[in-house]
Coordinates of C-alpha atoms in Angstrom, one line a residue:
X1 CA 0.0 0.0 0.0
X2 CA 1.3 3.4 -0.9
X3 CA 1.0 6.1 1.6
X4 CA -0.2 9.3 0.1
X5 CA 0.7 12.6 1.9
X6 CA -1.5 15.6 1.1
X7 CA 1.1 18.3 1.2
X8 CA -1.2 21.2 1.1
X9 CA -2.6 20.2 4.5
X10 CA 0.8 20.1 6.2
X11 CA 1.3 23.8 6.8
X12 CA -2.1 24.1 8.3
X13 CA -1.5 21.2 10.6
X14 CA 1.9 22.5 11.6
X15 CA 0.6 26.0 12.1
X16 CA -2.0 24.8 14.5
X17 CA 0.4 22.6 16.3
X18 CA 2.9 25.5 16.6
X19 CA 0.2 27.7 18.0
X20 CA -0.6 25.1 20.6
X21 CA 3.0 24.6 21.5
X22 CA 3.6 28.3 21.6
X23 CA 0.6 28.8 23.9
X24 CA 1.8 26.0 26.2
X25 CA 5.3 27.4 26.2
X26 CA 4.2 30.9 27.1
X27 CA 2.1 29.6 30.0
X28 CA 5.0 27.6 31.4
X29 CA 7.4 30.5 31.2
X30 CA 4.9 32.8 33.0
X31 CA 4.5 30.3 35.7
X32 CA 8.2 29.8 36.0
X33 CA 8.8 33.6 36.0
X34 CA 6.0 34.1 38.6
X35 CA 7.4 31.3 40.7
X36 CA 10.9 32.8 40.4
X37 CA 9.7 36.2 41.4
X38 CA 8.0 34.6 44.4
X39 CA 11.2 32.8 45.2
X40 CA 13.1 36.2 45.0
X41 CA 10.5 37.8 47.3
X42 CA 10.9 34.9 49.7
X43 CA 14.7 35.1 49.4
X44 CA 14.7 38.9 50.0
X45 CA 12.5 38.4 53.1
X46 CA 14.8 35.7 54.3
X47 CA 17.9 37.7 53.7
X48 CA 16.4 40.7 55.5
X49 CA 15.4 38.5 58.4
X50 CA 18.9 37.1 58.6
X51 CA 20.3 40.7 58.5
X52 CA 18.0 41.7 61.3
X53 CA 19.0 38.7 63.4
X54 CA 22.7 39.6 62.7
X55 CA 22.0 43.2 63.8
X56 CA 20.3 42.1 67.0
X57 CA 23.2 39.7 67.7
X58 CA 25.8 42.5 67.2
X59 CA 23.7 44.8 69.4
X60 CA 23.7 42.2 72.2
X61 CA 27.4 41.7 71.8
X62 CA 28.0 45.5 72.1
X63 CA 25.7 45.8 75.0
X64 CA 27.4 43.0 76.9
X65 CA 30.8 44.4 76.0
X66 CA 29.7 47.9 77.3
X67 CA 28.3 46.3 80.5
X68 CA 31.6 44.5 81.1
X69 CA 33.5 47.7 80.6
X70 CA 31.2 49.7 82.9
X71 CA 31.5 47.0 85.5
X72 CA 35.3 47.1 85.2
X73 CA 35.3 50.9 85.6
X74 CA 33.1 50.6 88.7
X75 CA 35.5 48.1 90.2
X76 CA 38.4 50.5 89.6
X77 CA 36.5 53.5 91.0
X78 CA 35.6 51.5 94.1
X79 CA 39.2 51.1 95.0
X80 CA 40.3 54.7 94.7
X81 CA 40.4 56.6 98.0
X82 CA 39.8 60.3 97.4
X83 CA 42.5 62.8 98.3
X84 CA 42.1 65.2 101.2
X85 CA 40.5 67.9 98.9
X86 CA 38.3 66.3 96.4
X87 CA 35.4 68.7 96.1
X88 CA 34.4 70.4 92.8
X89 CA 33.0 73.7 94.0
X90 CA 30.4 75.5 91.9
X91 CA 32.0 78.9 91.0
X92 CA 28.7 80.6 91.7
X93 CA 29.0 79.6 95.3
X94 CA 32.4 81.3 95.9
X95 CA 33.0 84.7 97.3
X96 CA 34.8 85.7 94.0
X97 CA 31.5 85.3 92.1
X98 CA 29.6 87.3 94.6
X99 CA 31.5 90.4 93.5
X100 CA 29.4 90.2 90.3
X101 CA 29.7 89.0 86.8
X102 CA 33.0 90.4 85.4
X103 CA 31.8 90.5 81.8
X104 CA 29.3 93.0 80.5
X105 CA 28.4 91.4 77.1
X106 CA 26.3 94.4 75.9
X107 CA 29.5 96.5 75.8
X108 CA 31.8 93.6 74.5
X109 CA 31.2 94.0 70.8
X110 CA 30.5 91.2 68.3
X111 CA 34.2 90.6 67.4
X112 CA 35.0 89.7 71.0
X113 CA 31.8 87.8 71.7
X114 CA 32.1 84.0 71.4
X115 CA 28.4 83.9 70.5
X116 CA 29.4 85.5 67.2
X117 CA 31.3 82.3 66.3
X118 CA 29.1 79.8 68.0
X119 CA 26.8 79.0 65.1
X120 CA 29.2 78.6 62.1
X121 CA 27.8 81.8 60.6
X122 CA 30.9 84.1 60.6
X123 CA 33.9 81.8 60.5
X124 CA 34.3 81.8 56.7
X125 CA 34.0 85.5 56.4
X126 CA 36.3 86.2 59.4
X127 CA 38.8 83.8 57.7
X128 CA 38.4 85.9 54.5
X129 CA 37.4 83.0 52.1
X130 CA 35.5 85.2 49.7
X131 CA 36.9 87.7 47.3
X132 CA 36.1 90.8 49.2
X133 CA 38.0 90.0 52.3
X134 CA 38.2 93.4 54.0
X135 CA 34.5 94.2 53.6
X136 CA 33.4 90.7 54.6
X137 CA 35.5 90.8 57.8
X138 CA 34.1 94.2 58.7
X139 CA 30.5 92.9 58.1
X140 CA 31.2 89.8 60.2
X141 CA 32.6 91.9 63.0
X142 CA 29.6 94.1 63.1
X143 CA 27.0 91.4 62.8
X144 CA 25.0 90.8 66.0
X145 CA 25.3 87.3 67.3
X146 CA 22.5 84.7 67.6
X147 CA 22.4 84.0 71.4
X148 CA 21.2 80.5 71.8
X149 CA 22.1 77.9 74.4
X150 CA 25.4 77.0 72.7
X151 CA 26.3 80.7 72.5
X152 CA 25.4 81.1 76.2
X153 CA 27.6 78.2 77.2
X154 CA 30.6 79.9 75.5
X155 CA 29.8 83.1 77.3
X156 CA 29.6 81.2 80.7
X157 CA 33.0 79.7 80.0
X158 CA 34.6 83.1 79.4
X159 CA 32.9 84.5 82.6
X160 CA 34.4 81.6 84.6
X161 CA 37.9 82.4 83.4
X162 CA 37.3 86.1 83.9
X163 CA 36.5 85.5 87.6
X164 CA 39.8 83.7 88.0
X165 CA 41.8 86.4 86.3
X166 CA 40.1 89.0 88.4
X167 CA 41.3 87.2 91.5
X168 CA 44.8 86.7 90.2
X169 CA 44.9 90.4 89.2
X170 CA 43.7 91.4 92.7
X171 CA 46.4 89.3 94.4
X172 CA 49.1 90.7 92.1
X173 CA 48.0 94.3 92.8
X174 CA 48.3 93.7 96.5
X175 CA 52.0 92.8 96.4
X176 CA 54.5 95.2 97.8
X177 CA 56.4 95.5 94.5
X178 CA 53.2 95.8 92.4
X179 CA 54.2 99.2 91.0
X180 CA 57.5 98.0 89.7
X181 CA 56.1 94.9 88.0
X182 CA 55.5 94.7 84.3
X183 CA 51.9 94.1 83.0
X184 CA 50.6 90.6 83.7
X185 CA 51.1 88.3 80.8
X186 CA 48.4 85.7 80.1
X187 CA 48.9 82.9 77.6
X188 CA 46.0 81.1 76.0
X189 CA 47.2 77.7 75.0
X190 CA 45.2 76.2 72.2
X191 CA 43.5 79.5 71.6
X192 CA 41.6 78.4 68.4
X193 CA 39.9 81.4 66.7
X194 CA 39.9 83.5 69.9
X195 CA 36.6 82.7 71.7
X196 CA 38.3 82.9 75.1
X197 CA 41.3 85.2 74.7
X198 CA 39.5 88.0 72.8
X199 CA 36.8 88.8 75.4
X200 CA 39.4 88.5 78.2
X201 CA 41.6 90.9 76.4
X202 CA 38.7 93.3 76.1
X203 CA 37.8 93.0 79.7
X204 CA 41.4 93.3 81.0
X205 CA 43.0 96.0 78.8
X206 CA 46.1 96.4 81.0
X207 CA 47.0 92.7 80.7
X208 CA 49.2 91.4 77.9
X209 CA 47.7 88.4 76.2
X210 CA 49.4 85.8 73.9
X211 CA 47.5 83.2 71.9
X212 CA 49.3 80.0 71.1
X213 CA 47.6 78.0 68.4
X214 CA 49.0 75.3 66.2
X215 CA 46.6 75.7 63.3
X216 CA 47.5 78.6 61.1
X217 CA 44.0 79.1 59.8
X218 CA 42.5 79.4 63.2
X219 CA 45.3 81.8 64.2
X220 CA 44.5 84.0 61.2
X221 CA 40.8 84.2 62.2
X222 CA 41.9 85.2 65.7
X223 CA 44.1 88.0 64.2
X224 CA 41.3 89.3 62.0
X225 CA 38.8 89.3 65.0
X226 CA 41.4 91.1 67.2
X227 CA 42.0 93.7 64.5
X228 CA 38.3 94.2 63.9
X229 CA 37.9 94.8 67.7
X230 CA 40.8 97.3 67.8
X231 CA 42.6 95.2 70.4
X232 CA 46.3 96.1 70.9
X233 CA 47.1 93.8 73.8
X234 CA 46.9 90.5 71.9
X235 CA 49.8 88.7 70.2
X236 CA 49.4 85.5 68.2
X237 CA 52.0 82.7 68.0
X238 CA 51.6 79.7 65.7
X239 CA 53.3 76.9 67.6
X240 CA 52.8 73.8 69.6
X241 CA 52.1 74.1 73.3
X242 CA 55.0 71.8 74.0
X243 CA 57.5 73.8 72.1
X244 CA 56.9 77.3 73.6
X245 CA 59.7 78.5 75.9
X246 CA 58.9 82.1 76.7
X247 CA 58.0 83.3 80.2
X248 CA 54.5 84.3 81.4
X249 CA 52.4 84.8 84.5
X250 CA 49.2 82.9 83.8
X251 CA 48.4 80.0 81.5
X252 CA 44.8 79.3 80.5
X253 CA 43.3 76.6 78.3
X254 CA 39.7 76.1 77.4
X255 CA 38.9 72.6 76.2
X256 CA 42.4 71.8 75.1
X257 CA 41.9 68.3 73.9
X258 CA 43.4 65.3 75.7
X259 CA 47.0 65.8 76.8
X260 CA 47.1 69.4 75.5
X261 CA 45.7 70.2 78.9
X262 CA 48.5 68.3 80.6
X263 CA 51.1 70.0 78.5
X264 CA 49.5 73.4 79.4
X265 CA 49.8 72.6 83.1
X266 CA 53.4 71.3 82.6
X267 CA 54.3 74.6 80.8
X268 CA 52.8 76.6 83.7
X269 CA 54.7 74.6 86.3
X270 CA 57.9 75.0 84.4
X271 CA 57.4 78.8 84.3
X272 CA 56.2 79.0 87.9
X273 CA 53.0 80.5 86.5
X274 CA 49.4 80.2 87.6
X275 CA 47.1 78.1 85.5
X276 CA 43.4 77.8 84.8
X277 CA 42.3 75.0 82.6
X278 CA 38.9 73.5 81.6
X279 CA 39.8 70.0 80.1
X280 CA 37.9 68.0 77.6
X281 CA 38.2 65.0 75.2
X282 CA 39.5 62.9 78.0
X283 CA 39.2 59.8 75.8
X284 CA 42.0 61.1 73.6
X285 CA 44.4 60.4 76.5
X286 CA 44.6 56.9 74.8
X287 CA 47.0 58.6 72.3
X288 CA 49.0 60.0 75.3
X289 CA 49.2 56.6 76.8
X290 CA 50.8 55.4 73.6
X291 CA 53.4 58.2 73.8
X292 CA 51.7 60.5 71.3
X293 CA 49.9 63.8 71.1
X294 CA 46.2 64.8 71.6
X295 CA 45.5 63.8 68.0
X296 CA 47.5 60.6 67.3
X297 CA 49.8 58.1 68.8
X298 CA 52.7 59.9 67.1
X299 CA 54.0 62.9 68.9
X300 CA 54.9 65.3 66.1
X301 CA 55.0 68.9 65.2
X302 CA 51.5 69.6 63.7
X303 CA 52.4 73.2 62.7
X304 CA 55.0 72.2 60.2
X305 CA 54.3 71.2 56.6
X306 CA 55.7 68.1 55.0
X307 CA 54.9 65.8 52.1
X308 CA 52.4 68.3 50.9
X309 CA 50.1 67.9 53.9
X310 CA 48.7 70.9 55.9
X311 CA 49.8 69.2 59.1
X312 CA 52.9 67.3 58.2
X313 CA 55.6 65.5 60.1
X314 CA 57.8 68.5 60.9
X315 CA 60.3 68.0 58.1
X316 CA 60.2 67.9 54.4
X317 CA 61.8 64.5 54.4
X318 CA 58.7 62.9 55.9
X319 CA 60.5 61.8 59.1
X320 CA 58.4 62.1 62.3
X321 CA 59.7 64.9 64.4
X322 CA 59.2 64.3 68.1
X323 CA 58.6 67.7 69.7
X324 CA 58.8 66.9 73.4
X325 CA 59.0 64.1 75.9
X326 CA 55.9 62.0 76.2
X327 CA 53.4 62.8 78.9
X328 CA 52.9 59.8 81.2
X329 CA 49.7 58.8 82.9
X330 CA 48.6 58.7 85.7
X331 CA 50.1 62.1 86.4
X332 CA 50.2 61.9 90.2
X333 CA 51.7 59.6 92.7
X334 CA 48.4 59.6 94.5
X335 CA 46.6 58.0 91.5
X336 CA 49.5 55.7 90.5
X337 CA 49.5 54.1 94.0
X338 CA 45.9 53.1 93.6
X339 CA 45.8 51.6 90.1
X340 CA 46.9 48.2 88.9
X341 CA 48.5 49.7 85.8
X342 CA 48.1 51.9 82.7
X343 CA 45.1 49.8 81.6
X344 CA 43.1 51.0 84.6
X345 CA 43.8 54.6 83.7
X346 CA 42.9 54.0 80.1
X347 CA 39.5 52.6 81.2
X348 CA 38.9 55.6 83.4
X349 CA 39.8 58.0 80.6
X350 CA 37.5 56.2 78.2
X351 CA 34.6 56.3 80.7
X352 CA 35.4 60.0 81.5
X353 CA 34.6 61.1 78.0
X354 CA 30.9 60.2 78.5
X355 CA 28.8 63.3 77.9
X356 CA 25.6 61.6 78.8
X357 CA 24.1 58.2 78.9
X358 CA 21.6 56.6 76.6
X359 CA 18.8 54.1 76.9
X360 CA 17.3 52.5 80.0
X361 CA 20.5 53.0 82.1
X362 CA 21.2 56.6 81.0
X363 CA 21.4 58.0 84.5
X364 CA 23.8 55.3 85.7
X365 CA 26.0 55.7 82.7
X366 CA 26.1 59.4 83.1
X367 CA 27.0 59.0 86.8
X368 CA 29.8 56.6 85.9
X369 CA 31.2 59.0 83.4
X370 CA 31.1 61.9 85.9
X371 CA 32.9 59.9 88.6
X372 CA 35.6 58.7 86.1
X373 CA 36.1 62.3 84.9
X374 CA 36.3 63.6 88.4
X375 CA 39.1 61.2 89.2
X376 CA 41.0 61.9 86.0
X377 CA 40.9 65.6 86.9
X378 CA 41.9 64.9 90.5
X379 CA 44.9 63.1 89.2
X380 CA 45.9 66.3 87.4
X381 CA 45.2 68.4 90.6
X382 CA 47.2 66.1 92.8
X383 CA 50.1 66.1 90.4
X384 CA 50.3 69.9 90.6
X385 CA 50.1 69.8 94.4
X386 CA 52.9 67.3 94.5
X387 CA 54.9 69.8 92.4
X388 CA 54.4 72.5 95.0
X389 CA 51.2 74.2 93.8
X390 CA 48.0 75.2 95.6
X391 CA 45.0 74.0 93.5
X392 CA 41.3 74.4 93.5
X393 CA 39.0 72.1 91.5
X394 CA 35.9 74.1 90.4
X395 CA 32.8 73.9 88.2
X396 CA 32.2 76.4 85.4
X397 CA 29.5 78.9 85.6
X398 CA 26.1 77.2 84.9
X399 CA 27.8 73.8 84.9
X400 CA 24.5 71.8 85.0
X401 CA 23.7 73.3 81.6
X402 CA 26.9 72.0 80.1
X403 CA 28.0 68.4 79.2
X404 CA 29.4 66.8 82.3
X405 CA 32.7 66.0 80.5
X406 CA 33.3 69.7 79.7
X407 CA 32.3 71.6 82.9
X408 CA 35.3 71.4 85.2
X409 CA 37.8 74.2 85.9
X410 CA 41.2 73.5 87.6
X411 CA 43.0 76.6 89.0
X412 CA 46.5 76.5 90.5
X413 CA 49.2 78.8 91.7
X414 CA 52.6 78.2 93.3
X415 CA 52.0 77.4 97.0
X416 CA 53.7 80.6 98.1
X417 CA 50.8 82.5 96.5
X418 CA 48.0 80.3 97.8
X419 CA 46.2 83.4 99.0
X420 CA 45.3 84.2 95.4
X421 CA 42.8 81.3 95.6
X422 CA 41.3 82.1 98.9
X423 CA 38.1 83.7 97.5
X424 CA 37.7 80.7 95.1
X425 CA 36.9 78.5 98.1
X426 CA 33.6 78.1 99.8
X427 CA 34.1 79.4 103.4

């Protein structure tokens, strides 16, 4: 039998079959795509769930680590016996403050008012970044400051130092040889753009002020502000605190970071000068413990330029230039005798940098930070006493309105001049 194939039917047959196959294939791909998208959604959800579990795990790890650290600090603090004078007196409670606020801000002028620089509004113009430098500086100097809480804090800091200078000036004027003495010289170590030194220079026109600042840009702003205010009793030195060698009568430092405060006190002790310092950034003492500066574990000259960097290594050859012997911690024999080693002091310094606590245990964390900070400052106080100084540990004006790690004021004079601090004590 011969099979006869009708050829003209084949295209129709195939076209139908292809249509069916195409329809079936399209449906399968759709299902596969939909299923794949569903799998992707499920995978995304699974991955997000895994990430959330990982975040929670890391959070628990950090919390347990923090709890262990706090427990260790509490253990260290429990073993420290306070020195004979461990109180931090509120400056408002002293007889010196009862004489009245030494600063009249309404007559200070914007150029000398730290409130003018408190809100980042005038720094660029005072620096002279725009093309019309002279006019912009004049405009910035004349602009009235925005007096918010941050600005008020800066004013309270200045008022605190002004009270101390008023007492030191009073004691100096009472000396038998006062008439033959040259004007009192006050050095502001780490002066920045002048928020402390300029209002003090305006308030005490007969005192000679010197600003020591390692950042040239900040020093230039200070000079512009002083010129705009017409001050003639202010000099500016671009240098490291550790490298200065000139003599002076009083050294001040407002929030000189880390061991910059310690270097300030050391310079004052070497010059037999009085000091008034309000420390901050205690956590940066970790660099000091490593033999470095307030900014790194390397103790170098940050005013010099090297290798094209603004703050180089002190020489064009890229070699690190050590500018002074390392500051060691603890500073006092009193503290050294009560700690097991440098690790204990490092733990205290880290805890002392706590501005405020967070979470359910916020109050306890804040209290721990305050106690650690108090002992770090007492270490500085006792080191000065051991060096033959009379020292008072105070609290800045309106200290409760400031972060607890930035509200202390340490004032010292050679022991033979202890009377200068009499009115800075609560009777």
